[in-house]
Each structure stands twice: as C-alpha cells, then as structure tokens.
Coordinates of C-alpha atoms and ligand atoms in Angstrom, one line a residue:
M647 CA -95.5 165.9 19.3
W648 CA -99.1 166.5 18.0
R649 CA -100.7 164.2 15.5
I650 CA -101.9 166.0 12.4
A651 CA -105.7 165.7 12.5
K652 CA -107.0 163.5 9.7
K653 CA -109.2 165.3 7.2
E654 CA -112.3 163.1 7.2
Q655 CA -115.5 163.8 5.3
V656 CA -117.9 165.7 7.5
I657 CA -121.6 164.8 7.5
P658 CA -124.5 165.9 9.7
K659 CA -124.9 163.8 12.8
T660 CA -127.2 163.6 15.8
L661 CA -125.7 164.3 19.2
Q662 CA -126.0 160.6 20.1
D663 CA -123.6 159.8 17.3
V664 CA -121.0 162.3 18.3
I665 CA -118.2 160.6 20.3
A666 CA -117.3 162.7 23.3
T667 CA -113.6 163.0 23.6
H668 CA -111.9 164.2 26.7
E669 CA -109.9 167.1 25.6
F670 CA -106.2 166.8 26.1
R671 CA -104.6 169.5 28.2
I672 CA -101.0 170.5 28.8
D673 CA -100.1 171.3 32.4
T674 CA -98.4 174.8 32.3
L675 CA -96.7 174.1 35.6
D676 CA -98.0 177.5 36.7
G677 CA -101.0 177.2 39.0
E678 CA -102.3 180.6 38.2
L679 CA -102.2 180.1 34.4
N680 CA -103.7 176.6 34.7
R681 CA -106.5 178.1 36.8
V682 CA -107.4 180.8 34.2
L683 CA -107.2 178.4 31.3
G684 CA -109.6 176.0 33.1
G685 CA -107.0 173.4 33.9
G686 CA -104.2 173.7 31.3
I687 CA -103.7 174.3 27.6
V688 CA -106.2 172.6 25.4
A689 CA -104.8 170.9 22.2
G690 CA -105.3 173.0 19.1
S691 CA -106.6 176.1 21.0
L692 CA -105.9 179.7 20.1
I693 CA -105.4 181.8 23.2
L694 CA -105.2 185.6 23.0
V695 CA -103.3 187.3 25.8
G696 CA -104.3 191.0 25.8
G697 CA -103.0 193.9 27.9
Q698 CA -101.5 197.3 27.9
P699 CA -97.9 197.7 26.7
G700 CA -95.4 197.1 29.4
I701 CA -97.7 195.2 31.7
G702 CA -95.7 191.9 31.3
K703 CA -97.3 189.9 28.5
S704 CA -94.0 189.0 26.9
T705 CA -92.5 188.1 30.3
L706 CA -95.4 185.8 31.1
L707 CA -95.2 183.9 27.9
L708 CA -91.5 183.7 27.7
Q709 CA -91.4 182.4 31.2
L710 CA -93.9 179.8 30.2
A711 CA -91.7 178.9 27.2
M712 CA -88.6 178.6 29.4
K713 CA -90.2 176.6 32.2
L714 CA -92.1 174.0 30.2
N715 CA -90.2 170.9 29.2
K716 CA -91.7 171.1 25.7
K717 CA -90.7 172.1 22.2
I718 CA -91.7 175.7 21.8
L719 CA -91.6 178.1 18.9
Y720 CA -91.5 181.6 20.2
V721 CA -92.1 184.1 17.4
S722 CA -91.3 187.7 18.0
G723 CA -91.9 190.6 15.8
E724 CA -91.4 193.0 18.6
E725 CA -87.9 192.3 19.9
S726 CA -84.6 191.1 18.6
E727 CA -83.1 187.8 19.5
A728 CA -80.6 189.5 21.8
Q729 CA -83.4 191.4 23.7
I730 CA -85.3 188.1 24.2
K731 CA -82.1 186.4 25.5
M732 CA -81.6 189.3 28.0
R733 CA -85.1 188.8 29.2
A734 CA -84.7 185.1 29.5
D735 CA -81.5 185.6 31.5
R736 CA -83.5 187.7 34.0
I737 CA -86.1 185.0 34.3
G738 CA -83.2 182.6 35.0
V739 CA -84.4 179.4 33.5
T740 CA -83.7 178.1 30.0
N741 CA -85.3 175.6 27.9
S742 CA -83.0 174.1 25.3
A743 CA -86.1 173.2 23.2
C744 CA -87.4 176.7 22.9
F745 CA -86.8 178.2 19.5
I746 CA -86.8 182.0 19.1
Y747 CA -87.8 183.2 15.7
T748 CA -87.9 186.8 14.7
E749 CA -90.2 186.8 11.7
V750 CA -93.4 188.7 10.9
N751 CA -94.6 187.0 7.7
V752 CA -97.3 184.6 8.8
S753 CA -96.9 182.3 5.9
Q754 CA -93.2 181.9 6.6
I755 CA -94.0 181.4 10.3
L756 CA -96.4 178.6 9.6
K757 CA -94.0 177.0 7.1
E758 CA -91.3 176.9 9.8
A759 CA -93.8 175.6 12.3
T760 CA -94.8 172.8 10.0
Q761 CA -91.1 171.8 9.8
L762 CA -90.4 172.2 13.5
Q763 CA -93.6 170.6 14.8
P764 CA -93.5 172.3 18.2
D765 CA -95.7 171.5 21.1
I766 CA -96.7 175.1 21.5
I767 CA -96.4 178.2 19.4
I768 CA -96.2 181.7 21.0
V769 CA -96.7 184.8 18.8
D770 CA -95.5 188.2 20.1
S771 CA -97.5 190.2 19.0
I772 CA -100.4 189.9 16.6
Q773 CA -100.0 193.6 15.7
T774 CA -96.6 193.0 14.1
L775 CA -97.6 190.1 11.9
M776 CA -98.4 190.5 8.2
S777 CA -100.0 188.2 5.7
P778 CA -98.7 188.4 2.1
F779 CA -102.3 187.9 0.9
I780 CA -103.4 191.2 2.3
D781 CA -102.3 194.5 1.0
S782 CA -102.3 196.7 4.1
T783 CA -99.8 197.5 6.9
P784 CA -99.2 195.3 9.9
G785 CA -101.5 196.2 12.8
S786 CA -104.3 197.3 10.6
I787 CA -107.7 195.7 11.1
S788 CA -107.6 193.6 8.0
Q789 CA -104.1 192.3 8.7
V790 CA -104.8 191.5 12.3
R791 CA -108.0 189.7 11.3
E792 CA -106.4 187.7 8.5
C793 CA -103.3 186.7 10.5
T794 CA -105.4 185.5 13.3
G795 CA -107.6 183.5 11.0
E796 CA -104.6 181.8 9.5
L797 CA -103.2 181.0 12.9
Q798 CA -106.6 179.6 14.0
R799 CA -106.8 177.3 10.9
F800 CA -103.3 176.1 11.6
A801 CA -104.0 175.4 15.2
K802 CA -107.1 173.4 14.4
E803 CA -105.4 171.4 11.6
T804 CA -102.3 170.5 13.5
N805 CA -103.7 170.4 17.0
I806 CA -100.8 172.7 18.1
P807 CA -102.0 175.3 20.6
I808 CA -101.1 178.9 19.8
F809 CA -100.8 181.8 22.2
I810 CA -101.0 185.2 20.6
I811 CA -100.2 188.5 22.4
G812 CA -102.2 191.5 21.6
H813 CA -101.7 195.1 22.8
I814 CA -104.6 197.1 24.0
T815 CA -104.5 200.8 24.7
K816 CA -105.7 202.4 27.9
E817 CA -109.0 203.0 26.2
G818 CA -109.2 199.3 25.4
G819 CA -109.6 199.9 21.7
I820 CA -107.5 199.9 18.5
A821 CA -107.2 197.3 15.9
G822 CA -106.5 194.3 18.0
P823 CA -107.9 192.1 20.8
K824 CA -111.5 193.5 20.8
L825 CA -111.8 192.6 17.1
L826 CA -110.5 189.1 17.7
E827 CA -112.5 187.9 20.6
H828 CA -114.9 185.9 18.5
I829 CA -112.2 184.3 16.4
V830 CA -110.1 182.9 19.3
D831 CA -111.0 180.2 21.8
V832 CA -109.7 181.9 24.9
V833 CA -109.2 185.5 25.8
L834 CA -107.0 186.3 28.8
Q835 CA -106.4 189.9 29.9
F836 CA -103.4 190.9 31.8
E837 CA -103.9 193.9 34.0
G838 CA -102.5 195.9 36.8
D839 CA -100.9 199.2 37.6
Q840 CA -97.3 199.5 36.4
H841 CA -96.3 201.2 39.6
Y842 CA -97.2 198.2 41.7
A843 CA -96.0 194.7 41.5
Y844 CA -99.4 193.0 41.3
R845 CA -100.7 191.7 38.0
I846 CA -104.1 190.1 37.5
L847 CA -104.7 187.6 34.6
R848 CA -108.4 187.5 34.0
T849 CA -110.4 185.1 31.8
L850 CA -112.7 187.1 29.5
K851 CA -113.7 184.3 27.3
N852 CA -113.0 180.5 27.5
R853 CA -114.5 177.9 25.3
F854 CA -113.1 175.2 27.6
G855 CA -113.8 176.6 31.1
S856 CA -115.2 179.3 33.4
T857 CA -114.8 183.0 32.8
D858 CA -114.9 183.8 36.4
E859 CA -111.3 182.9 37.1
I860 CA -108.4 185.1 37.9
G861 CA -104.7 184.5 38.3
I862 CA -102.5 186.7 40.5
Y863 CA -98.8 187.4 39.9
A864 CA -96.2 189.7 41.3
M865 CA -93.6 191.2 39.0
D866 CA -90.1 191.4 40.4
S867 CA -86.6 191.6 39.1
N868 CA -86.7 187.9 38.1
G869 CA -89.9 188.0 36.2
L870 CA -93.4 187.0 37.4
S871 CA -94.1 184.8 40.4
E872 CA -97.4 183.2 41.3
V873 CA -99.2 184.7 44.2
S874 CA -101.3 182.0 45.7
N875 CA -102.2 183.8 48.9
P876 CA -102.9 187.4 47.7
S877 CA -104.8 188.5 50.8
E878 CA -101.7 188.1 53.0
L879 CA -99.8 190.5 50.8
L880 CA -102.5 193.0 50.3
I881 CA -103.0 193.8 54.0
S882 CA -100.3 195.9 55.8
P883 CA -99.3 194.8 59.3
D884 CA -101.4 196.2 62.1
D885 CA -98.6 197.9 64.1
T886 CA -99.3 201.6 63.4
H887 CA -102.8 201.9 64.9
L888 CA -103.6 204.6 62.5
S889 CA -107.1 205.6 61.6
G890 CA -108.7 205.4 58.2
S891 CA -108.2 201.9 57.1
A892 CA -110.6 198.9 57.0
I893 CA -110.4 195.4 55.5
A894 CA -112.9 194.3 52.9
A895 CA -113.7 190.6 52.3
S896 CA -114.0 191.0 48.6
L897 CA -114.2 188.6 45.7
E898 CA -112.3 188.8 42.4
G899 CA -114.0 186.5 40.0
L900 CA -114.6 183.4 42.0
R901 CA -111.7 184.1 44.3
P902 CA -112.1 185.5 47.8
L903 CA -109.7 188.4 48.3
L904 CA -109.2 190.3 51.5
L905 CA -108.0 193.8 50.7
E906 CA -107.3 197.0 52.5
T907 CA -109.3 200.2 51.9
Q908 CA -107.8 203.4 53.1
A909 CA -109.5 206.8 53.5
L910 CA -108.2 210.2 54.5
V911 CA -110.7 212.8 55.6
S912 CA -109.4 216.2 56.4
P913 CA -110.9 219.7 56.7
A914 CA -111.3 221.4 53.3
I915 CA -109.3 224.6 53.6
Y916 CA -109.4 225.7 50.0
G917 CA -113.1 226.2 49.3
T918 CA -114.8 223.3 47.4
P919 CA -114.0 220.0 49.1
Q920 CA -112.0 217.6 47.0
R921 CA -113.0 214.0 46.3
S922 CA -110.5 211.6 44.9
A923 CA -110.6 207.8 44.6
T924 CA -107.9 205.4 43.4
G925 CA -109.1 201.9 42.5
F926 CA -112.7 202.6 43.2
D927 CA -115.5 204.4 41.4
L928 CA -115.6 208.1 42.3
R929 CA -119.4 208.4 41.8
R930 CA -119.9 205.5 44.1
L931 CA -117.7 207.2 46.7
S932 CA -119.9 210.4 46.4
M933 CA -123.0 208.3 46.9
L934 CA -121.6 206.6 50.0
L935 CA -120.6 210.1 51.4
A936 CA -124.1 211.4 50.7
V937 CA -125.6 208.4 52.5
L938 CA -123.4 208.9 55.5
E939 CA -124.2 212.6 55.7
K940 CA -127.9 212.1 55.3
R941 CA -128.5 209.0 57.4
C942 CA -125.9 209.6 60.2
G943 CA -125.4 213.4 60.0
L944 CA -121.7 213.0 59.6
P945 CA -120.1 216.2 58.3
F946 CA -118.2 214.9 55.2
G947 CA -119.4 218.0 53.2
Q948 CA -116.9 220.2 54.9
N949 CA -114.0 217.8 54.3
D950 CA -111.7 216.7 51.6
V951 CA -112.0 213.0 51.1
F952 CA -109.3 210.7 49.5
L953 CA -109.9 207.0 49.0
N954 CA -107.4 204.4 48.0
I955 CA -107.5 200.6 47.5
A956 CA -104.1 199.3 48.7
G957 CA -101.8 197.4 46.3
G958 CA -103.0 199.3 43.2
L959 CA -106.0 197.1 42.8
K960 CA -109.2 198.2 41.1
V961 CA -112.4 196.9 42.6
S962 CA -115.9 196.9 41.3
D963 CA -117.4 194.4 43.7
P964 CA -120.1 196.3 45.7
S965 CA -119.3 194.3 48.8
V966 CA -116.4 196.6 49.5
D967 CA -118.9 199.5 50.3
L968 CA -119.1 198.5 54.0
A969 CA -115.3 198.5 54.5
I970 CA -115.1 201.9 52.7
V971 CA -117.8 203.4 54.9
A972 CA -115.9 202.1 57.9
A973 CA -112.6 203.5 56.7
L974 CA -114.3 206.9 56.0
I975 CA -115.8 207.1 59.5
S976 CA -112.6 205.9 61.1
S977 CA -110.6 208.7 59.4
L978 CA -113.3 211.3 60.2
Q979 CA -113.5 210.4 63.8
D980 CA -109.8 209.5 64.1
I981 CA -110.6 206.1 65.6
H982 CA -108.5 203.1 64.7
I983 CA -110.2 199.9 63.4
S984 CA -108.5 196.7 64.4
K985 CA -107.1 194.7 61.5
K986 CA -108.7 191.6 63.1
L987 CA -112.0 192.9 61.8
C988 CA -113.2 192.7 58.2
F989 CA -116.4 193.7 56.3
A990 CA -118.5 192.4 53.5
G991 CA -121.7 194.3 52.6
E992 CA -123.2 196.6 50.0
V993 CA -124.5 199.9 51.2
G994 CA -127.9 201.0 49.8
L995 CA -129.2 204.6 49.3
S996 CA -131.2 204.5 52.5
G997 CA -128.2 203.4 54.5
E998 CA -129.3 199.7 54.6
I999 CA -126.5 197.1 54.5
R1000 CA -127.4 194.7 51.7
P1001 CA -126.3 191.1 51.3
V1002 CA -123.6 190.2 48.8
S1003 CA -122.9 187.1 46.8
R1004 CA -121.0 184.0 48.0
I1005 CA -120.9 185.2 51.6
D1006 CA -119.9 181.8 52.9
Q1007 CA -116.7 181.8 50.8
R1008 CA -115.8 185.3 52.1
I1009 CA -116.3 184.3 55.7
Q1010 CA -114.4 181.1 55.2
E1011 CA -111.4 183.0 53.8
A1012 CA -111.6 185.5 56.7
G1013 CA -111.5 182.5 59.1
R1014 CA -108.6 180.9 57.2
L1015 CA -106.6 184.1 57.4
G1016 CA -107.1 184.4 61.2
F1017 CA -109.6 187.3 61.4
E1018 CA -111.5 187.5 64.6
T1019 CA -114.7 189.1 63.4
I1020 CA -116.5 189.7 60.1
F1021 CA -119.4 192.1 59.7
I1022 CA -122.0 191.2 57.1
S1023 CA -125.6 192.1 56.2
K1024 CA -128.3 190.9 58.5
Y1025 CA -130.5 190.1 55.5
K1026 CA -130.2 186.6 54.2
S1027 CA -127.6 185.8 56.9
E1028 CA -129.6 182.7 57.9
I1029 CA -127.6 180.8 55.3
V1030 CA -124.5 181.1 57.4
T1031 CA -125.9 180.9 60.9
G1032 CA -124.9 177.8 63.0
K1033 CA -121.9 177.1 60.8
N1034 CA -118.4 177.2 62.2
F1035 CA -116.0 179.2 60.1
G1036 CA -113.4 179.9 62.7
V1037 CA -114.4 183.6 62.8
E1038 CA -117.1 185.4 64.6
V1039 CA -119.9 186.6 62.2
R1040 CA -121.7 189.7 63.2
T1041 CA -124.7 191.1 61.3
L1042 CA -125.7 194.7 60.6
S1043 CA -128.9 196.0 59.1
R1044 CA -128.1 199.7 58.8
I1045 CA -125.1 202.0 58.8
E1046 CA -126.1 203.2 62.2
D1047 CA -125.5 199.6 63.5
L1048 CA -122.0 199.9 62.1
L1049 CA -121.4 203.2 64.0
R1050 CA -122.7 201.6 67.2
E1051 CA -120.9 198.3 66.9
V1052 CA -117.5 199.3 65.6
F1053 CA -117.1 202.9 66.8
G1054 CA -119.4 202.6 69.9
Ligands
TYD1604 P1 -93.1 193.1 29.2 O1 -93.2 191.6 29.4 O2 -92.1 193.5 28.2 O3 -94.5 193.8 28.9 P2 -95.4 193.7 27.6 O4 -94.9 192.5 26.8 O5 -96.8 193.5 28.1 O6 -95.3 195.0 26.9 O7 -92.7 193.6 30.6 C1 -92.3 194.9 30.7 C2 -92.0 195.4 32.1 O8 -91.7 194.4 33.0 C3 -90.8 196.2 32.0 O9 -91.2 197.5 32.5 C4 -89.7 195.6 32.8 C5 -90.5 194.7 33.7 N1 -89.8 193.5 34.1 C6 -89.5 193.3 35.4 O10 -89.8 194.1 36.3 N2 -88.8 192.1 35.8 C7 -88.5 191.2 34.9 O11 -87.9 190.2 35.3 C8 -88.8 191.4 33.5 C9 -88.4 190.4 32.5 C10 -89.4 192.6 33.2
MG1605 MG1 -94.0 192.6 24.9

C-alpha cells in the first residue's frame, strides 16, 4: 500500500540541497511493458495509453490487472461488469484483488479510491469520465482536461500510479490524447493493423525513461502475448523460392527488427501503371523506382508495382530502402533472393547507398538470427570492419553494385 505523501511547506532550494531519491517502480511482470515504461511503473505516475478503438488497449490493461499480484481498481465507463468478466475469462487469469468499478463521475471514483487504497488505478477511458465541476458533456475538451487534471493531482498526492486509456481516431485527433500529452507523465501509443496479430506499444513521452522504446505483442484468442523475438515471426520460411522478397535489417525505436519486404512488378496492361504501397511511403517508392530507372535503366515505367511490408508493419526507417530496391529488382527480373541475405542501407537520389544509424546493432541481430550475409553501405563501414558478428558483411557504394553482387 502507498503512503500518503506528507504535505510539507515548499521553499526554494539549490540543487545541492535536493535529496535524490531513487524512484520506486512496480515490476509489471510483462517484459514489453516494463521496457516501454523504462523499467516498471513509477509510483504516483500518470500514464496515458492511446490508440484507435479496437486495437487492444482494454485487453492490455485488464491483462495487467489480472496478472499482477496487487490491489487494483479497474474503472470502466465503457463496458459493463459482465463484459469485463467475459474478457477476463478469455485472458484466463484472475486476480482476486482486482476491483471492477463501472463509474464515470471522477469525484466518486477518487472517493472510492481513497477508501480502497489500491496499488494501481486503471481508467477506461478518459473520454467517458465526467467531472461534476464542469458543465459540459463527457469527451469534450474541457471535461477531458479537467478529469485528467484531477487524476494527476490524486496520483501525486497519494503516490498511486494511474493508467488512463484514451481513444484516438485514424487522423490522430479529437478531444483526447493529443490534448493531454503535456499533463501526463508517460504517453504510450498502441498501434497495429487490426487485420494482423501484431501490436506495437510505443513510448511517445516518458518523464522517467527513454522515448525510443517499443514493445511488441501478438493478439490471439487468449489476449495479448509478448513477442520477444519479433524478427523470427516476421520472416516467412524460405521454402518457396519465389522472387520479389528481400529482408531488411531495420530498427524500430532502439530495437533491431528484421522484416520482409515484398514487391510485385508486372506489365501494366491497362494504360497508366499502378503504384501501391502498404506499410511504406508511396512517394518514397516512386522515388526509388525513378532512381532504378534512371541509374540502372530498369524498365519500371511500363510496369505495375505493388509493395508490401509483411506482418502489417508500417516502416519509416530509411534503411529499408536497400531491401525494397532488391525486392523490386528481384520481382522485375524474376530472380529469387536467398533468405540468408539481408540488407540495411538508404538509397540516395543518385543511386548511392548511404549509411544508416546503429549499423553494428543491425549486423549483430542478423548474426544472432543466423543470416549468412548482410549488405550495408560502403561509406562509414570502417566502424564495423574487423569485428566478428557471426555474419559476413558486404559493402556496396551504388545500386549498380547491388545488381552485380546479388543478381550477378
Ligand atoms: P480491446 O481491448 O477491446 O480494444 P480497445 O480497448 O483498444 O478498443 O480489443 C478489441 C479487439 O481485440 C477485439 O476486436 C477482440 C480482440 N480480442 C482478441 O482477439 N483476443 C482476446 O483475447 C481479446 C480479449 C480481444
Ligand atoms: Mg476498450
């Protein structure tokens, strides 16, 4: 149980006089969640979990409430007690010290919380709460802001950490998370494609840790499970020998991630060639095609081009360029690329292969996963020469080198 922080008189101090306290953290027993929180839940912190409806926010936090051996107050303004019970049954674990409370009045909630003295409070969702002090409807900007402010004060006074769920729309807007980012201590965003099992929990703000962390989960019929080795799941087995796919040694936040890029290039029969990209920026694809056409004379202009990042992932890391270019050439020329090869490099406008950040980590991950060869930029490659990563490192300076070395 948390101690109620004593109200002492605050006076200005120099930094020497401030006593550094090691902040206390609760282990969530979930490696991915611990990682994005920077090592567990900090006492008295207010943590916003945002994401589109249906992505799995309630599941994530109910699962946390059920798995932790702590006293939890789970407030829901979204679902009935019976609905929550059904969800908990799917998850399959129960915590006899988890209290479900379907209430939307924030004063009432805090009164109940003061009585119960839980270790953690979870509020699902901020858009359903209402403060009696504000005369507008739940979900409106002023209500959302006021309720969050009240929760923040309560968390700081009692040292009880509070998770709040906030919906964001596809456009990322509405009265909700965006508005609250400066009030709360931590902002986590849960994202993914509903048609795929993978979910990424990303740290957008963290007063107690790094914002480069991500957690990866898979949603199945029993809730969310941690994915500690995502690369192994994102790459399909190499038994088909089909053309058009290449593996990128990418990075999500600070985390190396090997993923499969897939291209289909086929003659454009109906006039204007089509270009389509899933999980990758369409303009960047057009740029890469123009570079291939101009520098290598490859006839993409007469072809439809479809590009896909496997697993429903969205990538913005420029290091995937090289794998995408390889997948495009592979499909155009119908030449299979072995899945023992992977690529990490940005492609510039004149067809040069540019170096990418944290190359040693990417190479290390490729080695760990048993790849035979990784292709990287020749520039700045000195930093990795002479080191043994358990994978052969080959360097390229231009796209023409890729054509020669891989497609020979
Ligand atoms: P939910 O947590 O309700 O999303 P949010 O709170 O972000 O709106 O998750 C909704 C989806 O997750 C729903 O489509 C059903 C699916 N789901 C599973 O696939 N397996 C499960 O075990 C659970 C509980 C939900
Ligand atoms: Mg929900």
